[in-house]
PDB file of C-alpha atoms in Angstrom:
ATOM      1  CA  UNK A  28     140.068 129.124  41.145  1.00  0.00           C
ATOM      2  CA  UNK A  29     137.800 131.863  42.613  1.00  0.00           C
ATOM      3  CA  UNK A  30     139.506 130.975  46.306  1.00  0.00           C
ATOM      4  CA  UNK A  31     142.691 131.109  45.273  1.00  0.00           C
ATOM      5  CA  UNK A  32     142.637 134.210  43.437  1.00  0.00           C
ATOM      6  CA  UNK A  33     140.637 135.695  46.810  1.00  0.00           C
ATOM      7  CA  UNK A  34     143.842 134.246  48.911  1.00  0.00           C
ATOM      8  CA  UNK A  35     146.202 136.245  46.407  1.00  0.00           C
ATOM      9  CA  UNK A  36     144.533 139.347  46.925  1.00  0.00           C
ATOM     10  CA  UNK A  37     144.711 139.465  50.315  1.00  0.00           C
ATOM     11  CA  UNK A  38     147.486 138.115  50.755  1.00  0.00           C
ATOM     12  CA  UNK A  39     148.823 141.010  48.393  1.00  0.00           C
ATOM     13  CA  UNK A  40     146.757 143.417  50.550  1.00  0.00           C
ATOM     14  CA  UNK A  41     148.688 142.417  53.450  1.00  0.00           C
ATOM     15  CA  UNK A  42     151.832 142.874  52.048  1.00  0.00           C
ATOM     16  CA  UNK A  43     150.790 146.572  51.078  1.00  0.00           C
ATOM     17  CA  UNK A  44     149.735 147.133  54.570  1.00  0.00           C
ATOM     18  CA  UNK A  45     152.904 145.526  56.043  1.00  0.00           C
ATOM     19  CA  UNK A  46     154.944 148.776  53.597  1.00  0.00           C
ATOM     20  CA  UNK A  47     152.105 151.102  54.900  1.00  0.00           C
ATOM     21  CA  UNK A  48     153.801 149.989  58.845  1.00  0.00           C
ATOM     22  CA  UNK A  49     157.234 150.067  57.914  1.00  0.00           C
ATOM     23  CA  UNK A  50     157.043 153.805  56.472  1.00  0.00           C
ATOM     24  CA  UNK A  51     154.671 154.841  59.296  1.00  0.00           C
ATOM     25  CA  UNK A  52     157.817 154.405  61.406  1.00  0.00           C
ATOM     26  CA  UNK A  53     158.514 157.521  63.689  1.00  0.00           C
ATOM     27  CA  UNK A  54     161.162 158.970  65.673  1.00  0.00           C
ATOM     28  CA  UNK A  55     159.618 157.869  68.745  1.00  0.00           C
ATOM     29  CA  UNK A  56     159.087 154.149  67.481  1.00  0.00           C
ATOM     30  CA  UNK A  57     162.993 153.900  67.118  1.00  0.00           C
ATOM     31  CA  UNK A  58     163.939 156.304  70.794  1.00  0.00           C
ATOM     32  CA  UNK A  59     161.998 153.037  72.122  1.00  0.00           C
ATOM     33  CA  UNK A  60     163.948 151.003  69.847  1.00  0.00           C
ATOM     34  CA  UNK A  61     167.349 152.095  70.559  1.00  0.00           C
ATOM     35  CA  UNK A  62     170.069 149.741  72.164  1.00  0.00           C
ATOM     36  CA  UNK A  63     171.048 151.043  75.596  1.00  0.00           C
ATOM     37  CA  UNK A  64     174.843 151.268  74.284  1.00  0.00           C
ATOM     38  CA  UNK A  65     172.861 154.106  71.450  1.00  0.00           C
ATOM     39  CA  UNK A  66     171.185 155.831  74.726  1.00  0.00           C
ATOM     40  CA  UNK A  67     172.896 154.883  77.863  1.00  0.00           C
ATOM     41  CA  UNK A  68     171.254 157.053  80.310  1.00  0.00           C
ATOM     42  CA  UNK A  69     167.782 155.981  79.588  1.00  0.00           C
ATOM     43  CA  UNK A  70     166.920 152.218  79.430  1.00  0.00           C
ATOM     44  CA  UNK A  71     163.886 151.034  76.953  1.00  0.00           C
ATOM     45  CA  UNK A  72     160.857 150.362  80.263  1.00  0.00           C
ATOM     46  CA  UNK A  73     162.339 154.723  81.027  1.00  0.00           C
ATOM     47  CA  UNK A  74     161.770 155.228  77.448  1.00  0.00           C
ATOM     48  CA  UNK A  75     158.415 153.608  77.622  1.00  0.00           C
ATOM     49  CA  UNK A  76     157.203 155.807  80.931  1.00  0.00           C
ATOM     50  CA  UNK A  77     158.650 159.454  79.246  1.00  0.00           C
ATOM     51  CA  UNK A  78     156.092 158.407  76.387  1.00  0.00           C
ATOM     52  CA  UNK A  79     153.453 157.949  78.479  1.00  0.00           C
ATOM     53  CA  UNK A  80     153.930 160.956  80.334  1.00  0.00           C
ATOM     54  CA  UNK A  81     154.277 163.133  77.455  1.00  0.00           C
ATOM     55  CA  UNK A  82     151.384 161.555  75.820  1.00  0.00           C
ATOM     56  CA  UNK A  83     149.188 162.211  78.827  1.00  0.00           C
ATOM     57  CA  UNK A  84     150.544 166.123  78.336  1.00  0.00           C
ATOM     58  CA  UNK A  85     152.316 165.337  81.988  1.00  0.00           C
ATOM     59  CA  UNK A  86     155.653 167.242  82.856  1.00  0.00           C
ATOM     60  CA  UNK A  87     156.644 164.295  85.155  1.00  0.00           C
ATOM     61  CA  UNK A  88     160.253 163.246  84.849  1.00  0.00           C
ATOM     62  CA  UNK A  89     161.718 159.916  84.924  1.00  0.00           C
ATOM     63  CA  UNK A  90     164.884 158.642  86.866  1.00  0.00           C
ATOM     64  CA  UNK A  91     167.873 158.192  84.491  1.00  0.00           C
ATOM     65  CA  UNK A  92     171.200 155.987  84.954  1.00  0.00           C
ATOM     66  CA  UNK A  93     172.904 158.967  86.840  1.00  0.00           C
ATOM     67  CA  UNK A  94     169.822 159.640  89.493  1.00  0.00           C
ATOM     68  CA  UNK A  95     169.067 162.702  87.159  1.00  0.00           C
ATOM     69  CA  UNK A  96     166.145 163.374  85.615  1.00  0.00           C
ATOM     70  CA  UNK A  97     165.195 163.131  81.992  1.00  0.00           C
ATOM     71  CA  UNK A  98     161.959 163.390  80.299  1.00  0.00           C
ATOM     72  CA  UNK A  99     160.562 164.273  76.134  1.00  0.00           C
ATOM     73  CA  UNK A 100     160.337 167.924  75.108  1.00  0.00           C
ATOM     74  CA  UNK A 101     158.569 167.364  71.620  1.00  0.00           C
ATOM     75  CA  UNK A 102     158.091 164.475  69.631  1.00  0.00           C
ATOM     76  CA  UNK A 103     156.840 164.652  66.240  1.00  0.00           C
ATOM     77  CA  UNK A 104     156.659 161.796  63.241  1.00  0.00           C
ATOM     78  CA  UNK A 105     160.377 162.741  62.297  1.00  0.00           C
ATOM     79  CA  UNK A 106     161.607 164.355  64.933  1.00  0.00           C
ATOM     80  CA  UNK A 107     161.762 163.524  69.027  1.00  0.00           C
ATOM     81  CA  UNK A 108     163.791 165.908  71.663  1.00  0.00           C
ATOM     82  CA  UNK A 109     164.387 164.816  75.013  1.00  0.00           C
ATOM     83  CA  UNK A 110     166.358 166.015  78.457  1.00  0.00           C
ATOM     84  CA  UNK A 111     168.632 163.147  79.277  1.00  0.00           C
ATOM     85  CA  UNK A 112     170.299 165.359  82.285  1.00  0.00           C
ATOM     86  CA  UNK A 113     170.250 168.582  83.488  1.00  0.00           C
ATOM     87  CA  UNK A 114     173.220 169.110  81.106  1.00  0.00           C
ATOM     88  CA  UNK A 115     172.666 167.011  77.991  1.00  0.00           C
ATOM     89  CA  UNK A 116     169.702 166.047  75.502  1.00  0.00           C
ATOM     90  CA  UNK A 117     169.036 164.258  72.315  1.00  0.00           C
ATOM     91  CA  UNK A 118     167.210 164.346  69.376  1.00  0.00           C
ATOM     92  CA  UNK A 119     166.288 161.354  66.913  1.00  0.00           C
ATOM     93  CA  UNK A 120     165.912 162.421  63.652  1.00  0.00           C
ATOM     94  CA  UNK A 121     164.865 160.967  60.781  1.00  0.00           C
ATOM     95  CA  UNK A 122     166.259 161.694  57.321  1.00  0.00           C
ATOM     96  CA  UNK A 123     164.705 160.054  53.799  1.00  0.00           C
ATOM     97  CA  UNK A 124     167.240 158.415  52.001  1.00  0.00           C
ATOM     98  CA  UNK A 125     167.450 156.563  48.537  1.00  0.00           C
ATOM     99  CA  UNK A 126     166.955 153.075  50.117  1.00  0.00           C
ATOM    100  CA  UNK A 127     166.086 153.484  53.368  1.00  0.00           C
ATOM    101  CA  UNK A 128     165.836 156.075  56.434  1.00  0.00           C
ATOM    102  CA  UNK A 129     168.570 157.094  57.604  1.00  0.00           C
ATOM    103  CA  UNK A 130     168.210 157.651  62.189  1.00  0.00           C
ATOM    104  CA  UNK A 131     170.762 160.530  63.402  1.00  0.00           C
ATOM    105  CA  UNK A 132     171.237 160.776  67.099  1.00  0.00           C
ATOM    106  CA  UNK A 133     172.178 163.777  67.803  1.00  0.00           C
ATOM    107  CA  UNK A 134     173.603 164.587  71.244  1.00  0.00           C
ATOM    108  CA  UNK A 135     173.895 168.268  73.051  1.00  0.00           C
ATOM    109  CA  UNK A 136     176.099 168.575  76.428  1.00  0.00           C
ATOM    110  CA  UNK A 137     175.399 172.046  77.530  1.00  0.00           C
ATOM    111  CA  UNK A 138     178.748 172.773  79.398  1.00  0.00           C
ATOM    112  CA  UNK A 139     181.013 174.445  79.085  1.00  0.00           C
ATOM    113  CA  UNK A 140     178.821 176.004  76.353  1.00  0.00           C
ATOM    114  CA  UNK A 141     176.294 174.204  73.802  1.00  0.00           C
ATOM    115  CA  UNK A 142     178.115 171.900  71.795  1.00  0.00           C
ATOM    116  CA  UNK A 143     176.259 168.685  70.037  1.00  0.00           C
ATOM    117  CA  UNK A 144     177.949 165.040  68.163  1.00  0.00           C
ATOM    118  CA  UNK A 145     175.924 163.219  65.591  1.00  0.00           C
ATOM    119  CA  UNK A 146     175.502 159.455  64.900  1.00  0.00           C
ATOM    120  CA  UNK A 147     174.175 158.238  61.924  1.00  0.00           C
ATOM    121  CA  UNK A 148     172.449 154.624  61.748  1.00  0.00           C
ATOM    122  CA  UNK A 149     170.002 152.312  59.683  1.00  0.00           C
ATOM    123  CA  UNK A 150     166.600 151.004  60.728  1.00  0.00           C
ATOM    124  CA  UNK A 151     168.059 148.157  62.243  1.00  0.00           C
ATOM    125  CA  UNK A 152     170.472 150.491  64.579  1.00  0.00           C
ATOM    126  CA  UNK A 153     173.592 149.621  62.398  1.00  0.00           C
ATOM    127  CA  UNK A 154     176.388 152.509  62.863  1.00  0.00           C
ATOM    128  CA  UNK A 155     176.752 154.135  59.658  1.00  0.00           C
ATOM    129  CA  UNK A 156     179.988 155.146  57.903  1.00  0.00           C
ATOM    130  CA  UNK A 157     178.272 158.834  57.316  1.00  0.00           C
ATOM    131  CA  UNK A 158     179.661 161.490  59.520  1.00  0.00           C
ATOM    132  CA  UNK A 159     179.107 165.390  59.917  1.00  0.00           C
ATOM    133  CA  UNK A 160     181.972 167.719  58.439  1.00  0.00           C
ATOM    134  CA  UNK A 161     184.590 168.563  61.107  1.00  0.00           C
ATOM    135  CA  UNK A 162     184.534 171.984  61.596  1.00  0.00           C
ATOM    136  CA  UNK A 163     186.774 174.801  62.202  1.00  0.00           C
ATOM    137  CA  UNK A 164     186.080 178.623  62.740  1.00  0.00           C
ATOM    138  CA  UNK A 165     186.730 179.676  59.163  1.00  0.00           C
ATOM    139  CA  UNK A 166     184.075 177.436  57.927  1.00  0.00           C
ATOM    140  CA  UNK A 167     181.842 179.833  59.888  1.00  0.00           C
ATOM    141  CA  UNK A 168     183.262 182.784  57.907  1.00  0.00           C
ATOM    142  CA  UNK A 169     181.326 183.164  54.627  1.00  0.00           C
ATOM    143  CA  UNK A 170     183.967 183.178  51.670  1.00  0.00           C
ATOM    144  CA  UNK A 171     182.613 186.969  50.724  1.00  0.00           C
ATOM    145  CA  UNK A 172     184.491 187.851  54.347  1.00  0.00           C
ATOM    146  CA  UNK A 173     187.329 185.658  54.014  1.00  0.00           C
ATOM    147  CA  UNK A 174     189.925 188.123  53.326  1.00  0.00           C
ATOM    148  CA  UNK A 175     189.195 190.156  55.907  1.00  0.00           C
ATOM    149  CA  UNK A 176     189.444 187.025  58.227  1.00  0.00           C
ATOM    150  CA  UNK A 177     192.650 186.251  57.593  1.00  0.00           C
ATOM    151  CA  UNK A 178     193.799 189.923  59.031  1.00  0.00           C
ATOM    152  CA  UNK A 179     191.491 188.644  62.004  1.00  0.00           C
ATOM    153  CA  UNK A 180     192.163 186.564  65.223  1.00  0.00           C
ATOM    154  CA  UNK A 181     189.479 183.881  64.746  1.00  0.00           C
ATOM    155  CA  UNK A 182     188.776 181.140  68.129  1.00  0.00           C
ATOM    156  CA  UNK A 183     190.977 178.486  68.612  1.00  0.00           C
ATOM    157  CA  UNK A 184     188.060 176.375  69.202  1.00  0.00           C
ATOM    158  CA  UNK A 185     184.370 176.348  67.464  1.00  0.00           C
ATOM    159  CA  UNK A 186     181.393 174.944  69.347  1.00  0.00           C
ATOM    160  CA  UNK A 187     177.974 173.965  67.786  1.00  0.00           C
ATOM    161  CA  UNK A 188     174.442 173.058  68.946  1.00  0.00           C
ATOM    162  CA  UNK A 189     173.072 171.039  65.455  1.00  0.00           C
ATOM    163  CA  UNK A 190     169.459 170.771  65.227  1.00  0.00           C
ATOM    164  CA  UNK A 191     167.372 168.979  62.685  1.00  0.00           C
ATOM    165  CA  UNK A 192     164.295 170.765  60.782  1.00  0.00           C
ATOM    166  CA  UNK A 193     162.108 168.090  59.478  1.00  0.00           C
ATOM    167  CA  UNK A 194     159.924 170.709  57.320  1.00  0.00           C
ATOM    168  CA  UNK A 195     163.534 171.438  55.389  1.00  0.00           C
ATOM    169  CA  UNK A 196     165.754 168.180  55.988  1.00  0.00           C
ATOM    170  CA  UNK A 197     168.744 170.011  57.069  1.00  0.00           C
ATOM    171  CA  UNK A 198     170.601 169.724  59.949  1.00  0.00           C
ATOM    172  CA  UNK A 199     171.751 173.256  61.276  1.00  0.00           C
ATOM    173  CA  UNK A 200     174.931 173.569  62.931  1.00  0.00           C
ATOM    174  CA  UNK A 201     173.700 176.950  65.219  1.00  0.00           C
ATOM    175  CA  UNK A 202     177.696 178.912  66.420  1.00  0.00           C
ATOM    176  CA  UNK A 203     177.931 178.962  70.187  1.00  0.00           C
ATOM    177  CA  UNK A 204     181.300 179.986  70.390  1.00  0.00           C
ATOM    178  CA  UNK A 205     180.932 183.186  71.676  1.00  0.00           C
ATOM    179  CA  UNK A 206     179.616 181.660  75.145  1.00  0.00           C
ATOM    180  CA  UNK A 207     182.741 180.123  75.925  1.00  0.00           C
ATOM    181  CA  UNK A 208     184.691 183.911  76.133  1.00  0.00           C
ATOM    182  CA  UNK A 209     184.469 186.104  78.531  1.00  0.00           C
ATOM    183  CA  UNK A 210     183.488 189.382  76.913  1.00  0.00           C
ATOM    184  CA  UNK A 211     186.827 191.074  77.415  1.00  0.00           C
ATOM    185  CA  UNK A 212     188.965 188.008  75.914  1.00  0.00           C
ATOM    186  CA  UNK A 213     186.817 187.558  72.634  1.00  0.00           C
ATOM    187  CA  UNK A 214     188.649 187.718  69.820  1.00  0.00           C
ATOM    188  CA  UNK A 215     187.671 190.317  66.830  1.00  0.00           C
ATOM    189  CA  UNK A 216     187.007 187.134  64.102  1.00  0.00           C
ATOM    190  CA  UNK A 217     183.759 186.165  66.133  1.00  0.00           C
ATOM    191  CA  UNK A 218     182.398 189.071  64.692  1.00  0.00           C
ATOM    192  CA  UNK A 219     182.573 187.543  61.040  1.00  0.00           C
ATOM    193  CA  UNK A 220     181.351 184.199  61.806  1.00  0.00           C
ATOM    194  CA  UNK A 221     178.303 183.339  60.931  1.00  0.00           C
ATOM    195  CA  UNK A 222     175.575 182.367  63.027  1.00  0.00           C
ATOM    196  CA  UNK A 223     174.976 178.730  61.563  1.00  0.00           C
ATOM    197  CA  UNK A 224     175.866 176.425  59.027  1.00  0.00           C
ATOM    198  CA  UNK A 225     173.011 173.597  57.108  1.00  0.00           C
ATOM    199  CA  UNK A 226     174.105 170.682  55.594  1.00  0.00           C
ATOM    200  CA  UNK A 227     171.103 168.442  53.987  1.00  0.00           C
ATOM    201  CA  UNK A 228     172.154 164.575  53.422  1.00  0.00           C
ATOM    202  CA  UNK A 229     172.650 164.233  49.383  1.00  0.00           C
ATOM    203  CA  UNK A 230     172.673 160.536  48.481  1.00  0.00           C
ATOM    204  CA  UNK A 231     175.725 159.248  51.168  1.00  0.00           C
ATOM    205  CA  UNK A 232     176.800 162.484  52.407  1.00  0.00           C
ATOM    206  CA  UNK A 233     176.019 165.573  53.918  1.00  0.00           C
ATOM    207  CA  UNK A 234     176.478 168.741  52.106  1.00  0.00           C
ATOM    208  CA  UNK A 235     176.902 172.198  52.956  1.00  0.00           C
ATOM    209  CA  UNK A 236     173.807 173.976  51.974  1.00  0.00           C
ATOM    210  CA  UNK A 237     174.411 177.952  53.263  1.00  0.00           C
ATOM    211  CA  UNK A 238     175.964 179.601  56.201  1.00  0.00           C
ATOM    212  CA  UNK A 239     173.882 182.017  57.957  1.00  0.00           C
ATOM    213  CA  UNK A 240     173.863 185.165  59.836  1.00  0.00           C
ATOM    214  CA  UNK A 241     171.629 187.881  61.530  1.00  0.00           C
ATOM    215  CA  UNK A 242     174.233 190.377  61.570  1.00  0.00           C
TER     216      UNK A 242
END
């Protein structure tokens, strides 16, 4: 009786341990995880070597699928950044969720001005139907300045560079709009927009939290 109730406990105390591993999951565990159709440019054994080199506090790059170079800019438990190009990065983030964590990929092309897609997935890389709001250049306005944006010329175009703050849980949606005018051809609505927008993921969607400015 004694050895069975012995084999119960640990086999309970292995199970604990086993949801101890699972949550200890971080956003490096799944940029080495990721299928090569989720991160093209970088194949799992690159992955592996941009690890090592950051972990060794090296600023050796590795060779991506383009003969570019590509190596991690900061990796914390919910959060990794890395150069894919010259011209594009990623981050995998990592968002709580109800059930499970939810992995966003975000990717940044840098031309002609900042401008960044999300994907949303599961722990087992499964696309997810969650997507970000699309936006337009009145969302940027905040509604106290509407009315004086509809007397306005706003862009025909908005561009965004999102970034995810794991301290907060938000993904911020910074405006880089303004880069893709000439100074002389910008029209007088980029002076209401605001400078970002957050959304924070609220059960199955994401949700406008505040826009920003430092004007």
């Amino acid at each position: 009786m004694k050895l069975s109730r012995f084999i119960v406990s640990v086999a309970a105390a292995m199970a604990l341990l086993a949801g101890f591993a699972v949550e200890a999951r971080t956003a490096a565990d799944f940029f080495v995880s990721a299928p090569d159709e989720v991160l093209p440019l970088v194949p799992q054994s690159t992955r592996l070597d941009m690890l090592d080199y950051f972990s060794s506090g090296l600023s050796t790059t590795s060779p991506n699928a383009t003969r570019g170079r590509a190596r991690i800019m900061l990796n914390e438990p919910a959060k990794l950044q890395a150069e894919l190009s010259r011209d594009s990065n990623i981050q995998i983030a990592l968002f709580p969720a109800e059930r499970d964590t939810v992995v966003a990929v975000i990717e940044t092309v840098l031309t002609p001005v900042a401008d960044s897609s999300v994907s949303f997935y599961d722990t087992s890389w499964n696309l997810l139907a969650l997507t970000m709001p699309s936006l337009k250049p009145i969302d940027f306005v905040p509604e106290s300045l509407r009315k004086e944006a509809s007397r306005a010329e706003l862009p025909d175009v908005v561009f965004g560079r999102i970034d995810f703050n794991p301290e907060t849980g938000y993904l911020t949606v910074n405006n880089t709009t303004a880069g893709y005018y000439a100074e002389q051809d910008r029209p007088d609505g980029l002076a209401l927009m605001s400078t970002s927008i957050q959304y924070a993921l609220r059960g199955n969607r994401l949700r406008k939290v505040a826009n920003t400015s430092d004007k």
